[in-house]
Each structure stands twice: as structure tokens, then as C-alpha cells.
Amino acid sequence: MSRTIRVTVRGAFDNLSAPQQAELVAEQGEHDFLRTEYTPEGYLTYDLPARPFFTFRFAETADESEAGLAAAVVRAEEKAAAWMSVRGYATKNVTSQAVDMSAVPLGKRGRREASTKR
């Protein structure tokens, strides 16, 4: 059985050239930091004029083992690194955090919806 894992990869852009900065600022509307979206391909957010940091949010799946969770984190980190590399953006201070959604307690609305599906 697989479980849904949300992986957040955070870091900072490193030594961006003026053209790279201009490109990122021009595309900033597509990467709004106020949106929180977890997708299989990753959703990138940043607010470059304010700070040099970025956040990628990935929806991954993993088996029940701890190795499955670790593999999901590695896949997300690799996807983020590949996205940055293809565009020539150097990064630094990259960290990751994973949340197993099956371990997150349901809120009132979620419990109500789950009880009506039975």
C-alpha cells in the first residue's frame, strides 16, 4: 500500500547573474509565494525582490517503510536540483522536510466528509 508524502525543498539562489535575476523576476507571477500547492512535478515559489530564497513543494508517494519515505525525499530533491540545473541557477543551503499525510489528523471538516463516505 502506498501513502502520500508532501516534500518541501527549501534553499537559496546563489550568485545569480543580472539576466538570471531578470528572468526570475519576469516569471515571478507563475511562482507566487502566497500559493501553496503540492504537485508531482513540484511547485516552485519565491519572492526574489524581497529575498533570495525558494521553496519547491512536491507530492510524492512512498511505501510503508522508512526507506520509502527517504526515497520520496531524495526524488523530490533530485527534481528540484534538475529544474535549477537545466536553467543554470546555482543554489545553496538546500534542506528538505517530509510530511506523511496519512499521519496528519483530520480536522472537523475532514472527519465529517470521511463519515459520509462510509
PDB file of C-alpha atoms in Angstrom:
ATOM      1  CA  MET A   1       0.000   0.000   0.000  1.00  0.00           C
ATOM      2  CA  SER A   2       1.328   3.455  -0.821  1.00  0.00           C
ATOM      3  CA  ARG A   3       0.975   6.654   1.112  1.00  0.00           C
ATOM      4  CA  THR A   4       1.038  10.314   0.092  1.00  0.00           C
ATOM      5  CA  ILE A   5       4.092  12.282   1.155  1.00  0.00           C
ATOM      6  CA  ARG A   6       4.402  16.055   0.908  1.00  0.00           C
ATOM      7  CA  VAL A   7       8.022  17.089   0.481  1.00  0.00           C
ATOM      8  CA  THR A   8       9.104  20.706   0.856  1.00  0.00           C
ATOM      9  CA  VAL A   9      12.551  21.553  -0.533  1.00  0.00           C
ATOM     10  CA  ARG A  10      13.903  24.943   0.524  1.00  0.00           C
ATOM     11  CA  GLY A  11      17.070  26.761  -0.383  1.00  0.00           C
ATOM     12  CA  ALA A  12      18.579  29.957  -1.670  1.00  0.00           C
ATOM     13  CA  PHE A  13      19.590  31.085  -5.129  1.00  0.00           C
ATOM     14  CA  ASP A  14      23.359  31.554  -5.262  1.00  0.00           C
ATOM     15  CA  ASN A  15      25.250  34.146  -7.307  1.00  0.00           C
ATOM     16  CA  LEU A  16      22.547  34.847  -9.873  1.00  0.00           C
ATOM     17  CA  SER A  17      23.637  36.918 -12.831  1.00  0.00           C
ATOM     18  CA  ALA A  18      21.676  40.039 -13.753  1.00  0.00           C
ATOM     19  CA  PRO A  19      19.978  38.245 -16.702  1.00  0.00           C
ATOM     20  CA  GLN A  20      19.048  35.290 -14.456  1.00  0.00           C
ATOM     21  CA  GLN A  21      17.562  37.626 -11.856  1.00  0.00           C
ATOM     22  CA  ALA A  22      15.612  39.479 -14.543  1.00  0.00           C
ATOM     23  CA  GLU A  23      14.282  36.182 -15.905  1.00  0.00           C
ATOM     24  CA  LEU A  24      13.138  35.010 -12.476  1.00  0.00           C
ATOM     25  CA  VAL A  25      11.517  38.345 -11.653  1.00  0.00           C
ATOM     26  CA  ALA A  26       9.703  38.310 -15.011  1.00  0.00           C
ATOM     27  CA  GLU A  27       8.341  34.800 -14.270  1.00  0.00           C
ATOM     28  CA  GLN A  28       7.509  35.517 -10.636  1.00  0.00           C
ATOM     29  CA  GLY A  29       3.760  35.624 -11.276  1.00  0.00           C
ATOM     30  CA  GLU A  30       3.887  31.902 -12.148  1.00  0.00           C
ATOM     31  CA  HIS A  31       5.665  31.185  -8.847  1.00  0.00           C
ATOM     32  CA  ASP A  32       3.581  33.146  -6.360  1.00  0.00           C
ATOM     33  CA  PHE A  33       4.821  32.528  -2.832  1.00  0.00           C
ATOM     34  CA  LEU A  34       1.299  33.008  -1.462  1.00  0.00           C
ATOM     35  CA  ARG A  35       0.094  29.818  -3.213  1.00  0.00           C
ATOM     36  CA  THR A  36       0.679  26.509  -1.521  1.00  0.00           C
ATOM     37  CA  GLU A  37       0.361  23.693  -3.991  1.00  0.00           C
ATOM     38  CA  TYR A  38       1.922  20.227  -3.820  1.00  0.00           C
ATOM     39  CA  THR A  39       2.253  18.589  -7.247  1.00  0.00           C
ATOM     40  CA  PRO A  40       4.137  15.549  -8.579  1.00  0.00           C
ATOM     41  CA  GLU A  41       6.321  17.767 -10.784  1.00  0.00           C
ATOM     42  CA  GLY A  42       6.831  20.303  -7.997  1.00  0.00           C
ATOM     43  CA  TYR A  43       5.501  23.791  -7.462  1.00  0.00           C
ATOM     44  CA  LEU A  44       8.177  26.471  -7.131  1.00  0.00           C
ATOM     45  CA  THR A  45       7.623  29.668  -5.155  1.00  0.00           C
ATOM     46  CA  TYR A  46       9.882  32.635  -4.477  1.00  0.00           C
ATOM     47  CA  ASP A  47       9.803  36.382  -3.887  1.00  0.00           C
ATOM     48  CA  LEU A  48      13.125  37.367  -5.399  1.00  0.00           C
ATOM     49  CA  PRO A  49      12.967  41.145  -4.974  1.00  0.00           C
ATOM     50  CA  ALA A  50      12.426  40.655  -1.223  1.00  0.00           C
ATOM     51  CA  ARG A  51      14.755  37.700  -0.552  1.00  0.00           C
ATOM     52  CA  PRO A  52      16.877  35.150  -2.454  1.00  0.00           C
ATOM     53  CA  PHE A  53      15.053  32.065  -1.117  1.00  0.00           C
ATOM     54  CA  PHE A  54      12.926  29.496  -2.945  1.00  0.00           C
ATOM     55  CA  THR A  55      10.572  26.693  -1.946  1.00  0.00           C
ATOM     56  CA  PHE A  56       9.609  23.675  -4.034  1.00  0.00           C
ATOM     57  CA  ARG A  57       6.573  21.643  -2.976  1.00  0.00           C
ATOM     58  CA  PHE A  58       6.249  18.065  -4.204  1.00  0.00           C
ATOM     59  CA  ALA A  59       3.523  15.444  -3.856  1.00  0.00           C
ATOM     60  CA  GLU A  60       5.247  12.067  -3.713  1.00  0.00           C
ATOM     61  CA  THR A  61       4.172   8.543  -2.899  1.00  0.00           C
ATOM     62  CA  ALA A  62       6.007   6.034  -0.756  1.00  0.00           C
ATOM     63  CA  ASP A  63       5.538   2.539   0.552  1.00  0.00           C
ATOM     64  CA  GLU A  64       5.009   1.948   4.266  1.00  0.00           C
ATOM     65  CA  SER A  65       8.716   1.649   5.103  1.00  0.00           C
ATOM     66  CA  GLU A  66      11.091   4.347   6.319  1.00  0.00           C
ATOM     67  CA  ALA A  67      13.173   3.622   3.209  1.00  0.00           C
ATOM     68  CA  GLY A  68      10.144   4.542   1.104  1.00  0.00           C
ATOM     69  CA  LEU A  69       9.876   7.886   2.884  1.00  0.00           C
ATOM     70  CA  ALA A  70      13.601   8.556   2.411  1.00  0.00           C
ATOM     71  CA  ALA A  71      13.337   7.647  -1.287  1.00  0.00           C
ATOM     72  CA  ALA A  72      10.459  10.124  -1.725  1.00  0.00           C
ATOM     73  CA  VAL A  73      12.602  12.889  -0.225  1.00  0.00           C
ATOM     74  CA  VAL A  74      15.538  12.008  -2.481  1.00  0.00           C
ATOM     75  CA  ARG A  75      13.285  12.037  -5.575  1.00  0.00           C
ATOM     76  CA  ALA A  76      11.943  15.477  -4.660  1.00  0.00           C
ATOM     77  CA  GLU A  77      15.437  16.854  -4.043  1.00  0.00           C
ATOM     78  CA  GLU A  78      16.617  15.457  -7.378  1.00  0.00           C
ATOM     79  CA  LYS A  79      13.669  17.015  -9.221  1.00  0.00           C
ATOM     80  CA  ALA A  80      14.358  20.410  -7.631  1.00  0.00           C
ATOM     81  CA  ALA A  81      18.075  20.184  -8.430  1.00  0.00           C
ATOM     82  CA  ALA A  82      17.330  19.175 -12.035  1.00  0.00           C
ATOM     83  CA  TRP A  83      14.931  22.098 -12.511  1.00  0.00           C
ATOM     84  CA  MET A  84      17.539  24.541 -11.232  1.00  0.00           C
ATOM     85  CA  SER A  85      20.383  22.927 -13.190  1.00  0.00           C
ATOM     86  CA  VAL A  86      18.557  22.981 -16.524  1.00  0.00           C
ATOM     87  CA  ARG A  87      18.078  26.726 -16.106  1.00  0.00           C
ATOM     88  CA  GLY A  88      21.620  27.324 -14.852  1.00  0.00           C
ATOM     89  CA  TYR A  89      20.595  28.534 -11.387  1.00  0.00           C
ATOM     90  CA  ALA A  90      23.089  27.760  -8.637  1.00  0.00           C
ATOM     91  CA  THR A  91      21.679  27.056  -5.175  1.00  0.00           C
ATOM     92  CA  LYS A  92      22.905  26.803  -1.614  1.00  0.00           C
ATOM     93  CA  ASN A  93      21.641  25.796   1.835  1.00  0.00           C
ATOM     94  CA  VAL A  94      19.126  23.292   0.435  1.00  0.00           C
ATOM     95  CA  THR A  95      17.056  21.451   3.055  1.00  0.00           C
ATOM     96  CA  SER A  96      14.026  19.167   2.863  1.00  0.00           C
ATOM     97  CA  GLN A  97      11.081  18.331   5.067  1.00  0.00           C
ATOM     98  CA  ALA A  98       8.620  15.491   4.514  1.00  0.00           C
ATOM     99  CA  VAL A  99       5.119  15.031   5.916  1.00  0.00           C
ATOM    100  CA  ASP A 100       3.319  11.701   5.731  1.00  0.00           C
ATOM    101  CA  MET A 101      -0.260  12.757   5.051  1.00  0.00           C
ATOM    102  CA  SER A 102      -1.634   9.512   6.490  1.00  0.00           C
ATOM    103  CA  ALA A 103      -0.254  10.608   9.879  1.00  0.00           C
ATOM    104  CA  VAL A 104      -1.894  14.050   9.804  1.00  0.00           C
ATOM    105  CA  PRO A 105      -5.061  14.132  11.913  1.00  0.00           C
ATOM    106  CA  LEU A 106      -8.243  15.101  10.125  1.00  0.00           C
ATOM    107  CA  GLY A 107      -9.889  18.377  11.058  1.00  0.00           C
ATOM    108  CA  LYS A 108     -13.609  18.730  11.736  1.00  0.00           C
ATOM    109  CA  ARG A 109     -14.487  19.052   8.039  1.00  0.00           C
ATOM    110  CA  GLY A 110     -12.311  16.068   7.087  1.00  0.00           C
ATOM    111  CA  ARG A 111     -13.872  13.864   9.767  1.00  0.00           C
ATOM    112  CA  ARG A 112     -17.366  14.884   8.599  1.00  0.00           C
ATOM    113  CA  GLU A 113     -16.530  14.094   4.957  1.00  0.00           C
ATOM    114  CA  ALA A 114     -14.924  10.771   5.897  1.00  0.00           C
ATOM    115  CA  SER A 115     -18.004   9.726   7.899  1.00  0.00           C
ATOM    116  CA  THR A 116     -20.350  10.417   4.958  1.00  0.00           C
ATOM    117  CA  LYS A 117     -18.282   8.203   2.619  1.00  0.00           C
ATOM    118  CA  ARG A 118     -18.900   5.069   4.682  1.00  0.00           C
TER     119      ARG A 118
END
